[in-house]
Short mmCIF file of C-alpha atoms in Angstrom, two decimals:
data_model
loop_
_atom_site.label_atom_id
_atom_site.label_comp_id
_atom_site.label_asym_id
_atom_site.label_seq_id
_atom_site.Cartn_x
_atom_site.Cartn_y
_atom_site.Cartn_z
CA MET A 1 -33.54 -6.35 -12.35
CA THR A 2 -37.00 -5.55 -11.10
CA ARG A 3 -35.50 -2.17 -9.94
CA LEU A 4 -33.09 -1.42 -12.86
CA TRP A 5 -37.06 -2.16 -14.71
CA SER A 6 -39.10 0.40 -12.54
CA ILE A 7 -41.37 3.45 -13.26
CA GLY A 8 -38.83 5.64 -13.86
CA ALA A 9 -36.81 3.77 -16.21
CA ARG A 10 -39.75 2.42 -18.10
CA THR A 11 -41.05 6.51 -18.40
CA THR A 12 -37.48 7.57 -18.96
CA LEU A 13 -37.34 5.08 -22.59
CA ALA A 14 -40.89 5.88 -23.09
CA PHE A 15 -39.90 9.94 -23.22
CA ALA A 16 -35.84 8.98 -25.13
CA LEU A 17 -38.14 6.88 -27.91
CA ALA A 18 -41.06 8.38 -28.04
CA SER A 19 -38.91 12.11 -29.03
CA MET A 20 -36.66 9.86 -31.25
CA VAL A 21 -39.87 8.89 -33.76
CA ILE A 22 -41.26 11.74 -33.73
CA THR A 23 -37.84 13.65 -34.10
CA ALA A 24 -37.28 11.15 -36.94
CA ALA A 25 -40.90 11.43 -38.71
CA VAL A 26 -40.27 15.71 -38.74
CA LEU A 27 -37.10 15.81 -40.05
CA VAL A 28 -37.68 12.49 -42.68
CA LEU A 29 -40.60 14.46 -43.48
CA VAL A 30 -38.63 17.59 -43.67
CA THR A 31 -35.17 15.95 -45.27
CA SER A 32 -37.22 14.18 -48.29
CA GLY A 33 -39.11 17.43 -48.98
CA SER A 34 -35.71 19.41 -49.25
CA VAL A 35 -34.23 16.85 -51.23
CA ARG A 36 -37.45 16.33 -53.96
CA THR A 37 -37.63 20.07 -54.01
CA PHE A 38 -34.35 20.39 -55.14
CA ALA A 39 -33.77 18.25 -57.35
CA SER A 40 -37.09 19.30 -59.50
CA GLU A 41 -35.51 22.88 -59.07
CA TYR A 42 -31.98 21.73 -60.59
CA ARG A 43 -33.81 19.63 -63.28
CA ALA A 44 -35.72 22.60 -64.44
CA VAL A 45 -33.22 25.48 -64.71
CA SER A 46 -31.12 22.31 -66.28
CA VAL A 47 -33.80 21.96 -69.04
CA GLU A 48 -33.91 25.89 -69.57
CA LEU A 49 -29.76 25.73 -69.97
CA ARG A 50 -30.19 23.07 -72.70
CA PRO A 51 -29.03 24.48 -76.27
CA ASP A 52 -31.75 24.96 -78.37
CA THR A 53 -31.23 23.39 -82.07
CA SER A 54 -34.91 23.70 -83.80
CA ASP A 55 -33.24 25.91 -86.34
CA GLY A 56 -31.16 23.30 -87.39
CA ALA A 57 -28.32 25.54 -86.27
CA GLU A 58 -25.14 23.84 -84.85
CA PRO A 59 -25.23 24.15 -81.02
CA ALA A 60 -22.89 26.04 -79.05
CA PRO A 61 -20.56 23.75 -76.68
CA VAL A 62 -21.73 23.26 -72.84
CA PRO A 63 -19.66 24.50 -70.86
CA ASP A 64 -17.65 21.42 -68.88
CA ALA A 65 -17.96 21.38 -65.23
CA THR A 66 -14.98 20.88 -64.40
CA GLY A 67 -13.41 24.46 -66.22
CA PRO A 68 -13.21 27.82 -64.97
CA GLY A 69 -16.35 28.39 -63.69
CA GLY A 70 -18.06 25.62 -64.92
CA ALA A 71 -21.34 25.08 -63.73
CA GLY A 72 -22.08 21.90 -65.67
CA ALA A 73 -23.95 18.99 -64.76
CA SER A 74 -21.68 16.98 -62.97
CA GLY A 75 -21.11 19.55 -60.91
CA GLY A 76 -24.47 20.54 -59.68
CA ALA A 77 -25.53 16.78 -59.11
CA ALA A 78 -22.32 16.87 -57.10
CA VAL A 79 -23.43 19.40 -54.78
CA VAL A 80 -27.43 18.11 -54.68
CA GLN A 81 -25.33 15.01 -53.33
CA LEU A 82 -23.35 16.60 -50.68
CA ALA A 83 -26.05 18.91 -49.51
CA THR A 84 -27.78 15.86 -49.22
CA THR A 85 -25.64 13.76 -47.12
CA THR A 86 -25.22 16.90 -44.97
CA GLN A 87 -28.71 17.21 -44.13
CA TRP A 88 -29.19 13.12 -42.99
CA GLN A 89 -26.35 13.34 -41.48
CA TRP A 90 -27.33 16.15 -39.00
CA ALA A 91 -30.90 14.77 -39.57
CA ALA A 92 -29.22 11.85 -37.63
CA PHE A 93 -27.84 13.99 -34.92
CA GLY A 94 -30.64 16.01 -34.21
CA ILE A 95 -32.49 12.23 -33.46
CA VAL A 96 -30.16 10.86 -31.48
CA THR A 97 -29.34 14.18 -29.43
CA SER A 98 -33.12 14.89 -29.22
CA GLY A 99 -33.72 10.76 -27.63
CA VAL A 100 -30.51 11.26 -25.18
CA LEU A 101 -32.34 14.98 -23.73
CA ALA A 102 -35.80 13.32 -23.42
CA GLY A 103 -34.97 10.39 -21.40
CA CYS A 104 -33.12 13.01 -19.41
CA VAL A 105 -36.37 14.84 -19.27
CA GLY A 106 -37.68 11.84 -18.59
CA TRP A 107 -35.93 10.31 -15.69
CA PHE A 108 -35.94 13.82 -13.88
CA VAL A 109 -39.78 14.15 -14.35
CA SER A 110 -40.38 10.45 -13.26
CA ARG A 111 -38.31 10.67 -9.91
CA ARG A 112 -40.15 13.69 -8.81
CA VAL A 113 -43.16 12.26 -9.50
CA LEU A 114 -42.51 8.85 -7.84
CA ARG A 115 -40.64 10.13 -5.35
CA PRO A 116 -43.33 9.61 -2.98
CA VAL A 117 -44.35 6.40 -3.96
CA ASP A 118 -40.49 5.69 -1.77
CA ARG A 119 -42.24 6.93 0.92
CA ILE A 120 -45.29 5.03 1.05
CA THR A 121 -43.13 1.63 0.06
CA ALA A 122 -40.79 2.76 3.47
CA ILE A 123 -43.71 3.71 5.88
CA THR A 124 -46.18 0.42 5.06
CA ARG A 125 -42.90 -1.44 5.01
CA SER A 126 -42.11 -0.57 8.84
CA LEU A 127 -45.50 -0.42 9.93
CA SER A 128 -46.27 -3.34 12.56
CA ALA A 129 -49.16 -4.07 14.71
CA SER A 130 -47.11 -2.26 17.55
CA THR A 131 -46.74 1.14 14.81
CA LEU A 132 -49.99 0.76 13.43
CA HIS A 133 -50.44 4.21 14.90
CA GLU A 134 -48.33 6.15 11.94
CA ARG A 135 -49.51 7.54 8.89
CA ILE A 136 -48.59 8.68 5.94
CA ALA A 137 -49.68 11.98 5.55
CA LEU A 138 -48.90 12.58 2.06
CA ASP A 139 -49.04 16.69 0.85
CA GLY A 140 -49.10 18.55 -2.09
CA PRO A 141 -51.62 18.13 -4.67
CA ASP A 142 -54.83 16.20 -4.92
CA ASP A 143 -53.64 13.58 -8.02
CA GLU A 144 -53.39 10.09 -7.22
CA LEU A 145 -50.72 9.21 -5.68
CA ARG A 146 -51.90 11.77 -2.40
CA ARG A 147 -55.19 9.73 -2.95
CA LEU A 148 -53.48 6.20 -2.50
CA ALA A 149 -51.84 7.38 0.46
CA ARG A 150 -55.60 9.01 1.68
CA THR A 151 -56.56 4.85 1.23
CA ILE A 152 -53.68 3.39 2.75
CA ASP A 153 -53.96 5.80 6.12
CA ASP A 154 -57.75 5.30 5.69
CA LEU A 155 -57.10 1.30 6.10
CA LEU A 156 -54.15 2.42 8.86
CA ASP A 157 -57.31 3.44 10.78
CA ARG A 158 -59.36 1.13 10.84
CA LEU A 159 -56.45 -1.97 11.22
CA GLU A 160 -56.03 0.51 14.20
CA THR A 161 -58.81 0.13 15.96
CA ALA A 162 -59.47 -3.94 14.95
CA PHE A 163 -56.55 -4.21 16.24
CA GLU A 164 -57.41 -2.07 19.77
CA SER A 165 -60.97 -3.59 19.94
CA GLN A 166 -59.38 -7.24 19.84
CA ARG A 167 -56.95 -6.34 22.56
CA ARG A 168 -58.79 -5.06 25.08
CA PHE A 169 -61.93 -7.77 23.76
CA VAL A 170 -59.44 -10.66 24.40
CA ALA A 171 -57.98 -8.54 28.10
CA GLN A 172 -61.76 -8.24 29.35
CA ALA A 173 -62.38 -11.84 28.15
CA SER A 174 -59.77 -13.98 29.84
CA HIS A 175 -61.30 -11.38 33.07
CA GLU A 176 -64.40 -12.81 32.89
CA LEU A 177 -63.52 -16.54 32.47
CA ARG A 178 -60.89 -16.39 34.96
CA THR A 179 -63.78 -15.27 37.33
CA PRO A 180 -66.10 -18.71 36.97
CA LEU A 181 -62.97 -20.82 36.75
CA ALA A 182 -61.24 -18.86 40.02
CA VAL A 183 -64.24 -19.49 41.51
CA GLN A 184 -64.98 -23.23 40.80
CA ARG A 185 -61.45 -23.42 42.25
CA ALA A 186 -62.44 -22.03 45.78
CA ALA A 187 -65.65 -24.12 46.00
CA LEU A 188 -63.64 -27.67 45.55
CA GLN A 189 -60.37 -26.13 47.62
CA VAL A 190 -63.17 -25.29 50.72
CA GLY A 191 -66.28 -26.31 50.40
CA LEU A 192 -64.38 -30.02 49.87
CA PRO A 193 -62.18 -31.04 52.53
CA ASP A 194 -61.70 -34.55 53.81
CA ASP A 195 -64.78 -34.98 55.73
CA ALA A 196 -67.69 -33.30 53.58
CA ASP A 197 -70.87 -34.23 54.82
CA PRO A 198 -73.83 -34.39 52.20
CA ALA A 199 -75.48 -31.65 52.59
CA GLY A 200 -71.70 -29.72 51.49
CA ILE A 201 -71.06 -31.94 48.84
CA ALA A 202 -74.65 -30.54 47.39
CA ALA A 203 -73.89 -27.38 47.39
CA VAL A 204 -70.95 -27.51 45.87
CA ARG A 205 -72.26 -28.90 43.07
CA ALA A 206 -74.83 -26.41 43.09
CA GLU A 207 -71.98 -23.90 43.02
CA LEU A 208 -70.39 -25.32 40.44
CA LEU A 209 -73.44 -26.15 38.33
CA GLU A 210 -73.74 -22.18 38.47
CA GLN A 211 -70.58 -20.97 37.48
CA ASN A 212 -70.37 -23.93 34.79
CA ARG A 213 -73.64 -22.10 32.92
CA ARG A 214 -72.04 -18.73 33.15
CA THR A 215 -69.07 -20.60 31.15
CA GLU A 216 -71.42 -21.79 29.26
CA ARG A 217 -73.44 -18.61 28.37
CA LEU A 218 -70.04 -16.69 28.04
CA VAL A 219 -68.66 -18.95 25.68
CA ASP A 220 -71.91 -19.64 23.35
CA SER A 221 -71.93 -15.34 23.00
CA LEU A 222 -68.38 -15.52 22.67
CA LEU A 223 -69.21 -18.01 19.30
CA VAL A 224 -71.67 -15.79 18.38
CA LEU A 225 -69.97 -12.17 18.32
CA ALA A 226 -67.21 -13.47 16.16
CA GLU A 227 -69.96 -15.30 13.75
CA ALA A 228 -71.13 -11.85 13.67
CA GLU A 229 -68.28 -10.21 12.92
CA ARG A 230 -67.54 -12.42 9.84
CA GLY A 231 -69.42 -11.42 7.99
CA LEU A 232 -73.01 -12.48 6.49
CA ASP A 233 -70.73 -14.27 3.15
CA GLY A 234 -73.68 -14.16 1.19
CA ARG A 235 -75.93 -15.98 3.64
CA THR A 236 -78.88 -13.51 3.36
CA GLU A 237 -82.29 -14.15 2.58
CA PRO A 238 -86.07 -11.96 3.23
CA VAL A 239 -86.72 -11.47 6.59
CA ASP A 240 -89.81 -10.37 8.05
CA CYS A 241 -88.41 -8.18 10.97
CA GLU A 242 -92.66 -8.02 11.62
CA THR A 243 -93.41 -11.29 12.40
CA LEU A 244 -90.00 -12.06 13.58
CA ALA A 245 -90.32 -9.29 16.55
CA CYS A 246 -93.53 -10.80 17.70
CA GLU A 247 -92.43 -14.62 18.52
CA VAL A 248 -89.15 -13.43 20.13
CA ALA A 249 -91.61 -10.98 22.70
CA GLY A 250 -93.61 -14.29 22.54
CA GLU A 251 -90.85 -16.02 23.80
CA ALA A 252 -89.71 -13.38 26.50
CA THR A 253 -93.72 -13.18 27.86
CA GLY A 254 -92.52 -15.49 30.64
CA SER A 255 -89.16 -14.58 32.04
CA ALA A 256 -91.09 -10.65 31.42
CA GLY A 257 -93.93 -11.76 33.23
CA ASP A 258 -91.92 -13.59 35.95
CA ALA A 259 -90.41 -10.07 36.92
CA GLY A 260 -93.15 -8.49 36.81
CA ILE A 261 -92.75 -6.25 33.45
CA ALA A 262 -95.40 -5.75 30.57
CA LEU A 263 -93.92 -6.73 27.32
CA THR A 264 -95.92 -5.81 23.94
CA CYS A 265 -95.03 -5.33 20.45
CA ARG A 266 -96.57 -3.52 17.60
CA THR A 267 -96.82 -2.04 14.61
CA THR A 268 -96.79 1.73 13.43
CA ALA A 269 -99.35 2.55 10.89
CA ASP A 270 -96.78 3.54 8.23
CA VAL A 271 -96.20 -0.26 8.27
CA VAL A 272 -98.73 -1.55 5.42
CA ASP A 273 -97.18 -4.75 4.43
CA GLY A 274 -94.81 -5.74 6.92
CA LEU A 275 -91.44 -5.14 7.22
CA VAL A 276 -89.35 -7.09 4.87
CA VAL A 277 -85.63 -6.90 4.75
CA THR A 278 -82.96 -9.07 3.22
CA ALA A 279 -80.29 -10.19 5.99
CA GLU A 280 -78.97 -14.08 7.78
CA PRO A 281 -82.42 -14.85 9.39
CA THR A 282 -80.61 -16.56 12.57
CA LEU A 283 -78.67 -13.11 13.71
CA VAL A 284 -81.80 -11.53 13.41
CA ARG A 285 -83.47 -13.44 15.54
CA GLN A 286 -80.62 -13.65 17.36
CA LEU A 287 -79.73 -9.54 17.81
CA LEU A 288 -84.30 -8.93 18.77
CA ARG A 289 -83.51 -11.76 21.67
CA ASN A 290 -80.64 -10.29 23.39
CA LEU A 291 -82.82 -6.80 22.31
CA VAL A 292 -85.85 -8.11 24.49
CA ALA A 293 -83.38 -10.10 27.03
CA ASN A 294 -81.67 -6.63 27.94
CA ALA A 295 -84.70 -4.64 28.06
CA VAL A 296 -86.32 -7.11 30.47
CA GLU A 297 -83.07 -7.88 32.68
CA TYR A 298 -82.25 -4.24 33.29
CA ASN A 299 -85.18 -2.63 34.34
CA ARG A 300 -87.81 -2.89 37.33
CA PRO A 301 -90.66 -4.39 38.54
CA GLY A 302 -93.60 -3.26 37.10
CA GLY A 303 -91.75 -1.94 34.13
CA TRP A 304 -92.61 -2.14 30.71
CA VAL A 305 -90.49 -3.45 27.93
CA GLU A 306 -92.25 -2.21 24.34
CA VAL A 307 -91.31 -4.02 20.41
CA VAL A 308 -91.71 -1.38 17.98
CA VAL A 309 -91.42 -2.19 14.54
CA ARG A 310 -91.47 1.06 11.60
CA ARG A 311 -91.23 0.75 7.64
CA ASP A 312 -87.89 1.73 8.51
CA GLY A 313 -86.57 -0.55 10.64
CA PHE A 314 -87.72 -1.59 14.68
CA SER A 315 -86.37 -0.37 18.27
CA VAL A 316 -87.12 -2.05 21.21
CA ALA A 317 -87.73 0.89 24.64
CA ASN A 318 -87.94 -0.05 28.63
CA SER A 319 -88.25 1.51 31.71
CA GLY A 320 -85.86 1.59 34.52
CA ASP A 321 -82.96 2.83 35.93
CA VAL A 322 -81.98 6.93 34.90
CA VAL A 323 -78.68 6.27 32.60
CA ASP A 324 -76.35 8.99 31.56
CA ALA A 325 -75.42 9.14 27.44
CA VAL A 326 -71.90 8.90 27.69
CA THR A 327 -72.82 5.21 29.86
CA ALA A 328 -75.41 4.61 27.24
CA GLY A 329 -72.96 4.88 24.59
CA ARG A 330 -70.80 2.59 26.20
CA LEU A 331 -72.78 -0.24 26.50
CA VAL A 332 -72.64 -1.48 22.98
CA GLU A 333 -68.66 -2.41 24.26
CA PRO A 334 -67.73 -6.27 25.69
CA PHE A 335 -68.07 -6.39 29.22
CA CYS A 336 -69.73 -3.34 30.00
CA ARG A 337 -72.85 -3.33 31.86
CA GLY A 338 -73.48 0.03 33.10
CA ASP A 339 -74.18 0.39 36.79
CA ARG A 340 -75.43 -3.91 37.46
CA ALA A 341 -71.55 -5.34 36.93
CA GLY A 342 -72.10 -8.41 38.79
CA SER A 343 -75.40 -9.02 36.96
CA ASP A 344 -74.61 -13.03 36.30
CA ARG A 345 -77.72 -13.86 33.87
CA HIS A 346 -76.14 -11.78 31.15
CA SER A 347 -72.76 -12.64 30.00
CA GLY A 348 -71.67 -8.14 28.89
CA LEU A 349 -72.01 -9.35 25.92
CA GLY A 350 -75.65 -8.35 24.90
CA LEU A 351 -75.65 -5.16 22.95
CA SER A 352 -72.34 -5.74 21.69
CA ILE A 353 -73.05 -8.38 19.87
CA VAL A 354 -76.45 -6.71 17.90
CA ALA A 355 -73.75 -4.15 17.67
CA ALA A 356 -71.64 -6.59 15.36
CA ILE A 357 -74.64 -8.07 13.60
CA ALA A 358 -76.07 -4.88 12.89
CA ARG A 359 -72.89 -3.61 11.36
CA ALA A 360 -72.74 -6.66 9.25
CA HIS A 361 -75.64 -5.63 7.35
CA GLY A 362 -74.74 -2.66 6.96
CA TRP A 363 -77.91 -0.84 9.72
CA GLY A 364 -77.80 1.95 11.61
CA LEU A 365 -78.10 1.50 15.19
CA ASP A 366 -78.73 4.04 18.03
CA VAL A 367 -78.60 3.68 21.54
CA ARG A 368 -80.42 6.70 23.49
CA PRO A 369 -81.50 7.09 27.60
CA ARG A 370 -84.87 8.12 28.01
CA ALA A 371 -84.94 11.50 30.07
CA GLU A 372 -87.46 9.16 32.69
CA GLY A 373 -85.38 5.69 32.93
CA GLY A 374 -84.52 3.02 31.13
CA LEU A 375 -83.10 3.10 27.43
CA VAL A 376 -83.93 3.00 23.42
CA VAL A 377 -82.78 1.00 20.95
CA ASP A 378 -82.88 2.15 17.73
CA VAL A 379 -82.24 -0.27 14.68
CA ARG A 380 -82.44 0.91 11.06
CA THR A 381 -82.78 -0.89 8.72
CA ALA A 382 -82.56 -0.72 4.69
CA VAL A 383 -85.53 -2.37 3.53
CA SER A 384 -86.39 -3.83 0.23
CA SER A 385 -89.56 -4.59 -1.33
CA ALA A 386 -91.94 -6.83 1.02
#
């Protein structure tokens, strides 16, 4: 029943009914007008042929309509009746014929117009996680159906990117989690023989604790990343980025000093009343913490880290090793640590979390290398009134 009541069937019926109604209206108008005109002319002729008795003379006999050559009243009425009946019959035939022809035209037009819908339906039904690379790629005029096909293709692009990112993330997370688990198992099997002395037990315990802390940091980072990628869901409020940046920089001053790195936070002159954005406070704090922690970690002794708050956002720059542009662009990918992949203090998700938080807020993120060494991570926010 659903298939029978398709858009094509409804278009056909609409064409037929519309044509019949319009044709009927036109024919009724034409026929009614013709009949009224014919009857009026016939009455006028009848009056003219009526005998004149005003002089008292005997009226001449009216010819009999049934006689030879008779064209009396009854004969004229018969002619009018016959003409009217014939006209209405042909009008009804014309209405039916017009409806059938309009229905055929409507069916042909609807099938031609809606043919791309069948293609869109067939392709979308065949899609799965392994065939997300397929596209509708509808050609032809830039009409509603082609715009719909382009919208679906854009959706498939985003889905393919998301699925590929998810598969890559799962593979990388599995690899990262396997390493501390393998180290813990090796420490238990090798470092704790049956005759292990207290010193050996203490060493194994220290190694297990360190690997446990590494796993805990990784799991925490994964949870933050999942929270950022889930979106904001309306959990926003005005956030003073200038104050927050200074607080985060103050929290990291101790670790930066231990590493021999000078950490500063400043505001540019174009910021008059502070930088206030509508955002999720916890995620913004995590974003700044990750940027500052990465800038301190991936640095060199005697280096520097600078947090700058501008009118249109903020940035974190640091000194360090020279990084090429390709590597800098890949640092926002999960578990990408550049040339320092052996570092255990970070999970490799710092900039991935930064990118996810910026994306959730609709902010711009630019990671570019400095010619002298180090990076500049620039976050461009949507500024609200202070």
